[in-house]
Amino acid sequence: MTHTQLSISVEEAYLDRYAEVVEDCRRAGMRVERQMAAVGIISGTIETSRMHDLYKIAGVRHVEPSRVNRCLGPADGLE
C-alpha cells in the first residue's frame, strides 16, 4: 500500500466551514497531519489509490502532492 503526502487548499467560500472540509477529508481516508485554517490549507497523507476521492469533496479547491526536495553536496571539483 503506497501513501502520498499532500496538501489541500480549501475554496475561499468554504473557509467558514473549514472544519467540515477537514472531517470530509478524513472520511475519504486522509490522515490529517496539519491544519492551517487561517490560510485554508490541510496537509497529510492518503493511500495513493484514494487520492482522487479528495477532489469530490465540496470545498476542496486543489490537491497538491508534495514534492521531495533533496540537498546535494557540492559537485566534484567545485569544492
Tab-separated table of C-alpha atoms in Angstrom:
chain	number	residue	atom	x	y	z
A	1	MET	CA	0.000	0.000	0.000
A	2	THR	CA	1.579	3.283	-1.127
A	3	HIS	CA	0.742	6.579	0.531
A	4	THR	CA	1.126	10.077	-0.855
A	5	GLN	CA	1.982	13.175	1.167
A	6	LEU	CA	-0.195	16.078	0.010
A	7	SER	CA	-1.668	19.478	0.694
A	8	ILE	CA	-5.226	20.550	0.017
A	9	SER	CA	-6.357	24.113	-0.493
A	10	VAL	CA	-9.896	24.929	0.590
A	11	GLU	CA	-12.078	27.209	-1.532
A	12	GLU	CA	-12.451	30.673	-0.037
A	13	ALA	CA	-16.240	30.326	0.037
A	14	TYR	CA	-15.832	27.287	2.330
A	15	LEU	CA	-13.416	28.777	4.856
A	16	ASP	CA	-16.281	29.310	7.306
A	17	ARG	CA	-16.870	25.526	7.059
A	18	TYR	CA	-13.201	24.570	7.200
A	19	ALA	CA	-13.734	22.006	9.990
A	20	GLU	CA	-16.359	20.219	7.875
A	21	VAL	CA	-13.973	20.013	4.918
A	22	VAL	CA	-11.274	18.583	7.205
A	23	GLU	CA	-13.687	15.955	8.517
A	24	ASP	CA	-14.789	15.049	4.973
A	25	CYS	CA	-11.114	14.568	4.045
A	26	ARG	CA	-10.702	12.221	6.998
A	27	ARG	CA	-13.779	10.238	5.940
A	28	ALA	CA	-12.246	9.921	2.464
A	29	GLY	CA	-9.207	8.244	4.047
A	30	MET	CA	-6.837	11.150	4.561
A	31	ARG	CA	-4.662	11.149	7.654
A	32	VAL	CA	-4.706	14.851	8.515
A	33	GLU	CA	-1.371	15.908	9.988
A	34	ARG	CA	-1.615	19.695	9.904
A	35	GLN	CA	-4.453	22.187	9.709
A	36	MET	CA	-3.852	25.794	8.711
A	37	ALA	CA	-7.362	27.247	8.867
A	38	ALA	CA	-6.228	30.867	8.550
A	39	VAL	CA	-4.910	30.199	5.041
A	40	GLY	CA	-7.246	27.322	4.109
A	41	ILE	CA	-4.647	24.553	3.863
A	42	ILE	CA	-4.869	20.958	5.063
A	43	SER	CA	-1.869	18.646	4.830
A	44	GLY	CA	-1.405	14.956	5.461
A	45	THR	CA	-1.216	11.580	3.733
A	46	ILE	CA	-3.620	9.319	1.904
A	47	GLU	CA	-3.411	5.969	0.164
A	48	THR	CA	-2.360	6.880	-3.367
A	49	SER	CA	-5.236	4.967	-4.965
A	50	ARG	CA	-7.742	7.085	-2.968
A	51	MET	CA	-6.214	10.481	-3.702
A	52	HIS	CA	-8.739	11.342	-6.435
A	53	ASP	CA	-11.596	10.901	-3.935
A	54	LEU	CA	-10.483	14.169	-2.356
A	55	TYR	CA	-11.439	16.124	-5.499
A	56	LYS	CA	-15.082	15.094	-4.945
A	57	ILE	CA	-15.286	16.828	-1.562
A	58	ALA	CA	-17.251	20.074	-1.506
A	59	GLY	CA	-14.904	22.927	-0.682
A	60	VAL	CA	-11.714	21.291	-1.953
A	61	ARG	CA	-10.163	23.677	-4.450
A	62	HIS	CA	-6.886	21.927	-5.215
A	63	VAL	CA	-4.998	18.756	-4.254
A	64	GLU	CA	-1.217	19.051	-4.487
A	65	PRO	CA	1.055	16.048	-3.918
A	66	SER	CA	4.181	17.065	-2.006
A	67	ARG	CA	7.490	17.125	-3.770
A	68	VAL	CA	10.633	15.691	-2.264
A	69	ASN	CA	13.488	18.180	-2.125
A	70	ARG	CA	16.968	16.865	-1.568
A	71	CYS	CA	20.099	18.809	-0.784
A	72	LEU	CA	23.017	17.536	-2.786
A	73	GLY	CA	26.619	18.002	-1.815
A	74	PRO	CA	28.980	20.096	-3.879
A	75	ALA	CA	29.690	18.761	-7.352
A	76	ASP	CA	33.029	17.038	-7.865
A	77	GLY	CA	35.773	19.569	-8.467
A	78	LEU	CA	33.751	22.546	-7.253
A	79	GLU	CA	34.738	22.390	-3.600
